[in-house]
CSV table of C-alpha atoms in Angstrom, one decimal:
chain,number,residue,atom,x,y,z
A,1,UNK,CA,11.9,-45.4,-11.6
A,2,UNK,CA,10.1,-43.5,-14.1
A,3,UNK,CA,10.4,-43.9,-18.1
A,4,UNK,CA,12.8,-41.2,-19.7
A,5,UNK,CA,11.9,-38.4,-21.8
A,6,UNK,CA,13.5,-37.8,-25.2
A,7,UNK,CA,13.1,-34.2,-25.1
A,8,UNK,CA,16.0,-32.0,-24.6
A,9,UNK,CA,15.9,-29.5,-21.8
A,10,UNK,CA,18.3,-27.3,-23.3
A,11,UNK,CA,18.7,-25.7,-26.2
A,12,UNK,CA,22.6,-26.0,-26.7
A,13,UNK,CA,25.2,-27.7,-24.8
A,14,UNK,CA,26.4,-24.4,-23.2
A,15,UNK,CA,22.8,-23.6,-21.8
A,16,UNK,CA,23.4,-27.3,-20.1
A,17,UNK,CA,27.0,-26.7,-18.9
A,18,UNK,CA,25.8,-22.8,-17.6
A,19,UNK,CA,22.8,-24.8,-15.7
A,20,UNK,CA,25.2,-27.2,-14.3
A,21,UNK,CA,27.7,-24.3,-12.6
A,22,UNK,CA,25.2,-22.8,-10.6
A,23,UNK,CA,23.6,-26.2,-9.4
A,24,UNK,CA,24.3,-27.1,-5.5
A,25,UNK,CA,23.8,-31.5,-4.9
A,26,UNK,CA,23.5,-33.9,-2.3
A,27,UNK,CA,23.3,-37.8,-2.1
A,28,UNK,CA,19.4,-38.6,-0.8
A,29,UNK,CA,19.6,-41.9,1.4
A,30,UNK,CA,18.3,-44.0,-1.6
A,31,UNK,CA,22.0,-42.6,-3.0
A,32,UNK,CA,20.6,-40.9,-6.1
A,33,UNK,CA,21.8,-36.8,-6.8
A,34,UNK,CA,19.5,-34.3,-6.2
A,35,UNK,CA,20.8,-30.9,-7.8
A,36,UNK,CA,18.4,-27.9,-6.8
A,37,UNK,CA,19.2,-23.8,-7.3
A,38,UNK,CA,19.8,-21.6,-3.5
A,39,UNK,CA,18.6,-18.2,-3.9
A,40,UNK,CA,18.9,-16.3,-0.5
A,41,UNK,CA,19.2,-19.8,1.3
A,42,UNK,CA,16.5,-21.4,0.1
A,43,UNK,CA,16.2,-23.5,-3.3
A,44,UNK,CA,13.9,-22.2,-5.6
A,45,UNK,CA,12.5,-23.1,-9.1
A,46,UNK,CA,15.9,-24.3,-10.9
A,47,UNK,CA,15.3,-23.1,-14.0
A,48,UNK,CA,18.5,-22.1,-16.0
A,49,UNK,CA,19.9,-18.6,-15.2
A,50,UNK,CA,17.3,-18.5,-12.5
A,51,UNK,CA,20.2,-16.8,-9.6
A,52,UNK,CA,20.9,-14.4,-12.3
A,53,UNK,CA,17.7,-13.6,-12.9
A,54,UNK,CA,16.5,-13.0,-9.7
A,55,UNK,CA,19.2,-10.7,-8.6
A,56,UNK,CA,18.5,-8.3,-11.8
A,57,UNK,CA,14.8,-8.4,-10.2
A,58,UNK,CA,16.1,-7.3,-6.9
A,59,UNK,CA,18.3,-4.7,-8.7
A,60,UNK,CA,15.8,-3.0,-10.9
A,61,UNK,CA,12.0,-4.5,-10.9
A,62,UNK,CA,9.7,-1.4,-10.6
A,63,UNK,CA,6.1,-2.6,-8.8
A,64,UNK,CA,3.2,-0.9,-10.3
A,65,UNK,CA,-0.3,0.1,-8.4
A,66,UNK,CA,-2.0,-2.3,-11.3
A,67,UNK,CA,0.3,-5.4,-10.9
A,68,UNK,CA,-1.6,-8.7,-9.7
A,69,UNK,CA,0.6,-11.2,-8.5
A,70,UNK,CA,-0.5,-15.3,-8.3
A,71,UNK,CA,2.2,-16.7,-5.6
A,72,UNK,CA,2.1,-20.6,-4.4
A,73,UNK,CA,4.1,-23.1,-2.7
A,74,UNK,CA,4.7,-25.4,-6.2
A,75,UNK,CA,2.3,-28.0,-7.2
A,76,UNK,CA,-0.2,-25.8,-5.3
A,77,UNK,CA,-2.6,-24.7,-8.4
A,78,UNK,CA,-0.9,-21.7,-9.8
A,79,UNK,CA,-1.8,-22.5,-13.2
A,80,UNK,CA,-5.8,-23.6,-12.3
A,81,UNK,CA,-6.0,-20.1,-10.7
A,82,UNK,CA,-3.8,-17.8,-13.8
A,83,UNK,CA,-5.7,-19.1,-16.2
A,84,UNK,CA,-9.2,-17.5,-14.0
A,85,UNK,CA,-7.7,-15.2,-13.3
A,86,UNK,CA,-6.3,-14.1,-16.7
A,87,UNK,CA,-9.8,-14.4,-18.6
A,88,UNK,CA,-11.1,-11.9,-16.2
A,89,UNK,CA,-8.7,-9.3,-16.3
A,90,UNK,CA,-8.9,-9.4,-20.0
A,91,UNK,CA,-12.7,-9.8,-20.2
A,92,UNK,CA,-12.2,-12.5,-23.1
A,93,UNK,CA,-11.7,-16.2,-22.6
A,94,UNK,CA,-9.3,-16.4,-25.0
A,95,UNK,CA,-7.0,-19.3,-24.1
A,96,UNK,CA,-3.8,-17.3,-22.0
A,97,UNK,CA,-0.2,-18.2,-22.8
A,98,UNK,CA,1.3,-20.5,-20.5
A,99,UNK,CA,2.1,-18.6,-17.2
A,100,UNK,CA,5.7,-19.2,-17.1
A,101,UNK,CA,5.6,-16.5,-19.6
A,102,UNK,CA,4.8,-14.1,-17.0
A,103,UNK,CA,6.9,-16.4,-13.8
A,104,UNK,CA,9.5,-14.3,-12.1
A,105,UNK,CA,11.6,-16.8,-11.6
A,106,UNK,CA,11.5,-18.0,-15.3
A,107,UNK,CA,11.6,-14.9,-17.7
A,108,UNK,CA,13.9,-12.0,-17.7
A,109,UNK,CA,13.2,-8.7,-15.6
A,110,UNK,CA,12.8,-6.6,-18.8
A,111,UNK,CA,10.1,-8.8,-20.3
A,112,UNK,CA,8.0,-8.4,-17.4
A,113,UNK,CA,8.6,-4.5,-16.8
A,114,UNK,CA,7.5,-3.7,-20.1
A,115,UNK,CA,4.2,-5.5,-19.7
A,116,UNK,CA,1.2,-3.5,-19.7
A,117,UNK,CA,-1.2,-2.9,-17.0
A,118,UNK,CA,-2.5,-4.5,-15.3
A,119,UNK,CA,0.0,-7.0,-15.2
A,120,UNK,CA,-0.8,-10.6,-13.4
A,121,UNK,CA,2.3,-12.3,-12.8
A,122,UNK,CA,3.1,-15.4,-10.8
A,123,UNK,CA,5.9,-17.0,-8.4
A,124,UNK,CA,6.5,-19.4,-6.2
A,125,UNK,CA,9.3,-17.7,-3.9
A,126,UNK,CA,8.7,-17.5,-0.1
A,127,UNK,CA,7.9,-14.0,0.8
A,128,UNK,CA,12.4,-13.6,2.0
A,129,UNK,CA,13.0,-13.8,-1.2
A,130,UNK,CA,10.9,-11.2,-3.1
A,131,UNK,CA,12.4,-7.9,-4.0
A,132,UNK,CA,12.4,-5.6,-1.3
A,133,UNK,CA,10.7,-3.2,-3.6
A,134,UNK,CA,7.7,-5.2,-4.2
A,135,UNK,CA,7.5,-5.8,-0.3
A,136,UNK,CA,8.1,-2.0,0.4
A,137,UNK,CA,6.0,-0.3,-1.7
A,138,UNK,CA,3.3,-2.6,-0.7
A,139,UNK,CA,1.5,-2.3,-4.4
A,140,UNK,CA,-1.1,-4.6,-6.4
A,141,UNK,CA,-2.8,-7.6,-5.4
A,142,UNK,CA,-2.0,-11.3,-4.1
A,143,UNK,CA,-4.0,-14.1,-4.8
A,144,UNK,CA,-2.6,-16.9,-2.5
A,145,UNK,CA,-3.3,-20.6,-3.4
A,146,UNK,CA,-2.4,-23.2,-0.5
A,147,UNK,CA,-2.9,-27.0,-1.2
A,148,UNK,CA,-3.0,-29.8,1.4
A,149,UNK,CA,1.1,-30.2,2.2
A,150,UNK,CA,0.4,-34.4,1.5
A,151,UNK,CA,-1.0,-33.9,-1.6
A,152,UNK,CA,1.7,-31.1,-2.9
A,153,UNK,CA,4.1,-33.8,-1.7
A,154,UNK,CA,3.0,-36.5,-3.6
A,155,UNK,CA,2.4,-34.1,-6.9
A,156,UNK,CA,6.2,-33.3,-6.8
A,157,UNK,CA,7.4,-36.4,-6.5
A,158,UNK,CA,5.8,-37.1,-9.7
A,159,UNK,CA,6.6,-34.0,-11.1
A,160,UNK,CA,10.6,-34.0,-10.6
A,161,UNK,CA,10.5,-37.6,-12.2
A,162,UNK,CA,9.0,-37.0,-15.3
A,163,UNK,CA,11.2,-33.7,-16.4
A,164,UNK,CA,13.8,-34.4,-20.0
A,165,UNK,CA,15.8,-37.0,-19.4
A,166,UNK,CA,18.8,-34.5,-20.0
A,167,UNK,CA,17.2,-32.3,-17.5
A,168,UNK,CA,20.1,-32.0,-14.7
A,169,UNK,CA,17.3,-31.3,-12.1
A,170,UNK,CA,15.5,-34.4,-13.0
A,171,UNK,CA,15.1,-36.3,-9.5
A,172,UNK,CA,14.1,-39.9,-10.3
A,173,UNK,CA,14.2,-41.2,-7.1
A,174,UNK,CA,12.1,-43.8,-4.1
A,175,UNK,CA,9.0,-41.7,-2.8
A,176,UNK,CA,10.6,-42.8,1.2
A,177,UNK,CA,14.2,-40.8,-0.4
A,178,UNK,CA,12.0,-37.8,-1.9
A,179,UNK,CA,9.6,-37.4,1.3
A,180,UNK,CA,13.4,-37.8,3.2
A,181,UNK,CA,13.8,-34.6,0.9
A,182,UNK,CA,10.5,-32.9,1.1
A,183,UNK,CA,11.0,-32.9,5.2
A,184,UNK,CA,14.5,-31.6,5.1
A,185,UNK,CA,13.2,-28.3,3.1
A,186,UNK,CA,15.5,-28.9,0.4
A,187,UNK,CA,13.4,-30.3,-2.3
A,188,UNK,CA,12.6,-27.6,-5.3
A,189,UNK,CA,10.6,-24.5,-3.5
A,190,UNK,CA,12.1,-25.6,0.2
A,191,UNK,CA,10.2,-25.8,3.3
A,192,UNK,CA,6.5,-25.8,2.4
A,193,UNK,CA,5.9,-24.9,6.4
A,194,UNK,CA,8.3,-22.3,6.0
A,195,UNK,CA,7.0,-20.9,3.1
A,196,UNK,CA,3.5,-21.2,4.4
A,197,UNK,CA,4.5,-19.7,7.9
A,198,UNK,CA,6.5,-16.8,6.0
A,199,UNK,CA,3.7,-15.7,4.2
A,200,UNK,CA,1.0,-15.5,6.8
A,201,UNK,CA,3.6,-13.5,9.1
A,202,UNK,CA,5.0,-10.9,6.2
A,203,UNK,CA,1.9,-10.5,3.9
A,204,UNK,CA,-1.4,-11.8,4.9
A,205,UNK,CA,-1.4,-10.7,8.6
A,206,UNK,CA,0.2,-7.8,7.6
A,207,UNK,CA,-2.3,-6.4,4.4
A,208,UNK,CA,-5.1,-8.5,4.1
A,209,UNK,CA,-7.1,-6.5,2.7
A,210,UNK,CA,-4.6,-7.0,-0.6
A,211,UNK,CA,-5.0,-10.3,-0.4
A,212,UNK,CA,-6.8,-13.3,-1.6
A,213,UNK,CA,-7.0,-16.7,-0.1
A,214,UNK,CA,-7.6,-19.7,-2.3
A,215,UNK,CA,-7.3,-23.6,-1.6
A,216,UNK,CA,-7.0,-25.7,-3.8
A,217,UNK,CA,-9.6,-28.0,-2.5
A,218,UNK,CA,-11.9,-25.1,-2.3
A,219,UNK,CA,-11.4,-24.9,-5.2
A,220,UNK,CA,-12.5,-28.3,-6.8
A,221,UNK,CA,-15.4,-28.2,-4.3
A,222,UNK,CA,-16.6,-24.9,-5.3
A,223,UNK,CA,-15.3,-24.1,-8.7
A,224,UNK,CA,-18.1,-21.3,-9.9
A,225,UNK,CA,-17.5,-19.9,-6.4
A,226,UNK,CA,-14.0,-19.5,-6.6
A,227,UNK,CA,-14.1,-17.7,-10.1
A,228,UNK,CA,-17.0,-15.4,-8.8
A,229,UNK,CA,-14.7,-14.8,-5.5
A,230,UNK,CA,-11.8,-13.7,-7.7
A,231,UNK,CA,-13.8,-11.5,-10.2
A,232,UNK,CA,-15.0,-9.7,-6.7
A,233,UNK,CA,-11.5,-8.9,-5.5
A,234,UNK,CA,-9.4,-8.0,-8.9
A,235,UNK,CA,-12.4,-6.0,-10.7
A,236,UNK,CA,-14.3,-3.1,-10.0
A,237,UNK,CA,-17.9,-3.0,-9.3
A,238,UNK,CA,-18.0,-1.6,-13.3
A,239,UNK,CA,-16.0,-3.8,-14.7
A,240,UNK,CA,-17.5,-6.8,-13.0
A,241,UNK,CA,-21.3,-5.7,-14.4
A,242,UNK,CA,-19.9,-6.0,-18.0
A,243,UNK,CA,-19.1,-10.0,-17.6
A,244,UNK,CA,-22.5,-11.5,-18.1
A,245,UNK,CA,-23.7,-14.7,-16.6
A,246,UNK,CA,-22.8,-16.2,-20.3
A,247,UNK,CA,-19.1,-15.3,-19.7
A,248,UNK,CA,-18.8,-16.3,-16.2
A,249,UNK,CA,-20.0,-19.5,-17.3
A,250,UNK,CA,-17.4,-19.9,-20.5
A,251,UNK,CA,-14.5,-19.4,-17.8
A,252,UNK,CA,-16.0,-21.7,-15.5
A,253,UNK,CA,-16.1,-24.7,-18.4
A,254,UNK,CA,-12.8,-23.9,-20.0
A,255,UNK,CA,-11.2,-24.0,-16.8
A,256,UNK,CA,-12.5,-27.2,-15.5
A,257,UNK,CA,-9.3,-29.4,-15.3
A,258,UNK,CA,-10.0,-32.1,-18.0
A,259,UNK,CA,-10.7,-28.9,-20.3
A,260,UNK,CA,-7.3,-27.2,-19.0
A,261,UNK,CA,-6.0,-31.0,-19.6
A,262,UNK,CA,-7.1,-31.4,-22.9
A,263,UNK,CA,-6.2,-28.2,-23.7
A,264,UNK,CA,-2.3,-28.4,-23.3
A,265,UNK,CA,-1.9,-31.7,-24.8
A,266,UNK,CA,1.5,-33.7,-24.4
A,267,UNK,CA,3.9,-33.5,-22.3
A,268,UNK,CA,3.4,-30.5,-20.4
A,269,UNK,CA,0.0,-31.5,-20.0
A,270,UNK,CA,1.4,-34.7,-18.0
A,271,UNK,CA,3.7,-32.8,-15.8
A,272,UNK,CA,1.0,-30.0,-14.7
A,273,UNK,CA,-2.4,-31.5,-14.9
A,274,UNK,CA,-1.1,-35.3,-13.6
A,275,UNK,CA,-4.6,-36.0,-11.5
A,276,UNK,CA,-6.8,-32.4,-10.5
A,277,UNK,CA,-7.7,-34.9,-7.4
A,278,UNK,CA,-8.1,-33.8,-3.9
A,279,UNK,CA,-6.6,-36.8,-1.4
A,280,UNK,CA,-4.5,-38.6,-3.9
A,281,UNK,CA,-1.7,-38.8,-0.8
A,282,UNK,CA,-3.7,-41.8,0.6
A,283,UNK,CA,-2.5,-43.9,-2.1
A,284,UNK,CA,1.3,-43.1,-1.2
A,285,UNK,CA,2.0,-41.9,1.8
A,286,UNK,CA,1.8,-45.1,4.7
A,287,UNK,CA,0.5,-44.6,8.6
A,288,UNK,CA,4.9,-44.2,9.3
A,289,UNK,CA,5.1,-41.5,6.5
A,290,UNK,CA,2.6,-39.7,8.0
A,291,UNK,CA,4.0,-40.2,11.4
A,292,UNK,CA,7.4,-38.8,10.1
A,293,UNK,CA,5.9,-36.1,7.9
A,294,UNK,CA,4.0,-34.6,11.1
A,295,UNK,CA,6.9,-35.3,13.8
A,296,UNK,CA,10.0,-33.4,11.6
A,297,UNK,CA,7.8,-30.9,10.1
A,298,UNK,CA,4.9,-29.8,12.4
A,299,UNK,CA,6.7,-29.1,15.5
A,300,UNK,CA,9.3,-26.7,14.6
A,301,UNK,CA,6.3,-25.0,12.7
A,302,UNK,CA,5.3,-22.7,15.9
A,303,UNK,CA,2.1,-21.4,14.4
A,304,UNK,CA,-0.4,-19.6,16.1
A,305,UNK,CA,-2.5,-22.1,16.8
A,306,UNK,CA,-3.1,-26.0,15.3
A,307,UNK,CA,-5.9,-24.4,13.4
A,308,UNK,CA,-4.0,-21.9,11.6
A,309,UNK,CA,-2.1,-24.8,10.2
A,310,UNK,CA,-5.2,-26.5,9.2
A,311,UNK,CA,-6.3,-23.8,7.4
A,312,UNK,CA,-3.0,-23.3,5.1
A,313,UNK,CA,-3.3,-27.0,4.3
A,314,UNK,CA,-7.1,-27.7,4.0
A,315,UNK,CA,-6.7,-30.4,6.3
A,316,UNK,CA,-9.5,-30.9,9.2
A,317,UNK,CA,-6.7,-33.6,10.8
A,318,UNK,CA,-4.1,-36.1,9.9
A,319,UNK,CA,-6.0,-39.0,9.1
């Protein structure tokens, strides 16, 4: 088990006792609680208030023609690709504030409503459970990030162990109990496959033009190339002339991942930027993990095609 954090999670006791009524639980086979958030029948992001919160988005959230939207399966590289994404909207490489400032699922309808335009927001809800009003009017732009489903495994495993030790969502379990977990689609963000599976079939067949595909492998293997292939799709032909070579270059070093590391120092630093390694699941996951991983999750999966699936999780094959 991992070593306990001093840090509160709350900041009274009622904020903890309000987190704890809207909690759902289970016993994992290794017999430790997990508590986890539904929202629409799928557990998202259990942040406190987070049911309340959503619902007021469903009630009133207004989508704009401007609005940019970063969405990813968790531990995917949301906050690699904001903070690119962020410097070139704003055409200054002035460090951005963290982006659960600007997370749906974290801060309160009203906060983001009255953001100016353009406005580049972030989630990691599977496409059921946005707004209908966002999916209706069919406005803005999606840069989707997808990550290898072993590695995104392995990164929340470490992640849910190392939240405050008062945090009731803290999951300090065995890795065999958490990928028990991870297969059942209940750990925090649900089924990665059906996330993955819901947002090729309800966006990115459906608009692509609207939308931009990122890996996260592609992007450590191409870094410069990802940041020139996000300036292309959320700026204008004018606007993308006025970033000089010198700029593009700025972005490029303050976003490499020891910069972005070094940058948030402590804590937080831990819990995001843990490794900004591609193939890290080798050193967990054994030859029966794999097995299990690929027998309760890839065959209920129905894509297209074996390729499709490939694609989504920058795998060439399970080995």
């Amino acid at each position: 088990m991992s070593s306990l954090s001093k840090k509160s999670a709350y900041n009274s006791p009622g904020e903890r006792e309000r987190h704890r009524r809207e909690l759902s639980s289970l016993l994992d086979i290794a017999g430790v609680e997990y508590r986890f958030v539904l929202f629409r029948g799928v557990p998202v992001c259990p942040f406190p208030g987070v049911k309340r919160r959503l619902q007021t988005y469903w009630d009133s959230f207004r989508p704009r023609q401007s609005d940019v939207w970063v969405c990813a399966f968790v531990k995917s590289g949301t906050h690699w690709v904001n903070e690119i994404a962020h410097m070139l909207l704003r055409g200054s490489t002035e460090a951005p504030k963290a982006k659960e400032e600007f997370m749906l699922e974290r801060v309160d309808c009203e906060v983001l409503q009255n953001l100016p335009s353009p406005r580049l927001m972030n989630t990691h809800l599977h496409f059921s459970q946005l707004p209908e009003q966002i999916l209706s009017a069919r406005k803005g732009k999606i840069i989707f990030v997808t990550r290898d489903v072993r590695d995104v495994a392995v990164s929340l495993f470490h992640h849910q162990r190392t939240r405050a030790a008062d945090n009731l969502t803290r999951y300090d379990t065995t890795w065999q109990a958490h990928l028990d977990t991870f297969c059942k689609g209940l750990s925090q963000n649900g089924s990665w496959f059906d996330y993955i599976k819901g947002w090729h079939e309800g966006c990115l067949k459906q608009q692509p033009d609207n939308v931009l595909h990122l890996t996260y492998e592609g992007m450590l293997a191409d870094h410069r190339g990802a940041i020139d292939s996000l300036a292309s799709f959320l700026l204008t032909p004018e606007q993308r002339c006025r970033l000089d070579e010198a700029f593009m270059k700025r972005v490029q070093q303050l976003t490499e991942f020891e910069h972005m590391r070094q940058a948030h120092s402590g804590k937080t630093a831990i819990e995001i930027y843990r490794n900004g390694k591609t193939g890290s699941w080798r050193g967990q996951f054994s030859e029966l993990d794999l097995f299990d991983l690929r027998a309760r999750l890839f065959d209920p999966l129905s894509f297209e095609d074996q390729s499709l699936f490939l694609r989504y999780s920058s795998m060439t094959s399970w080995a």
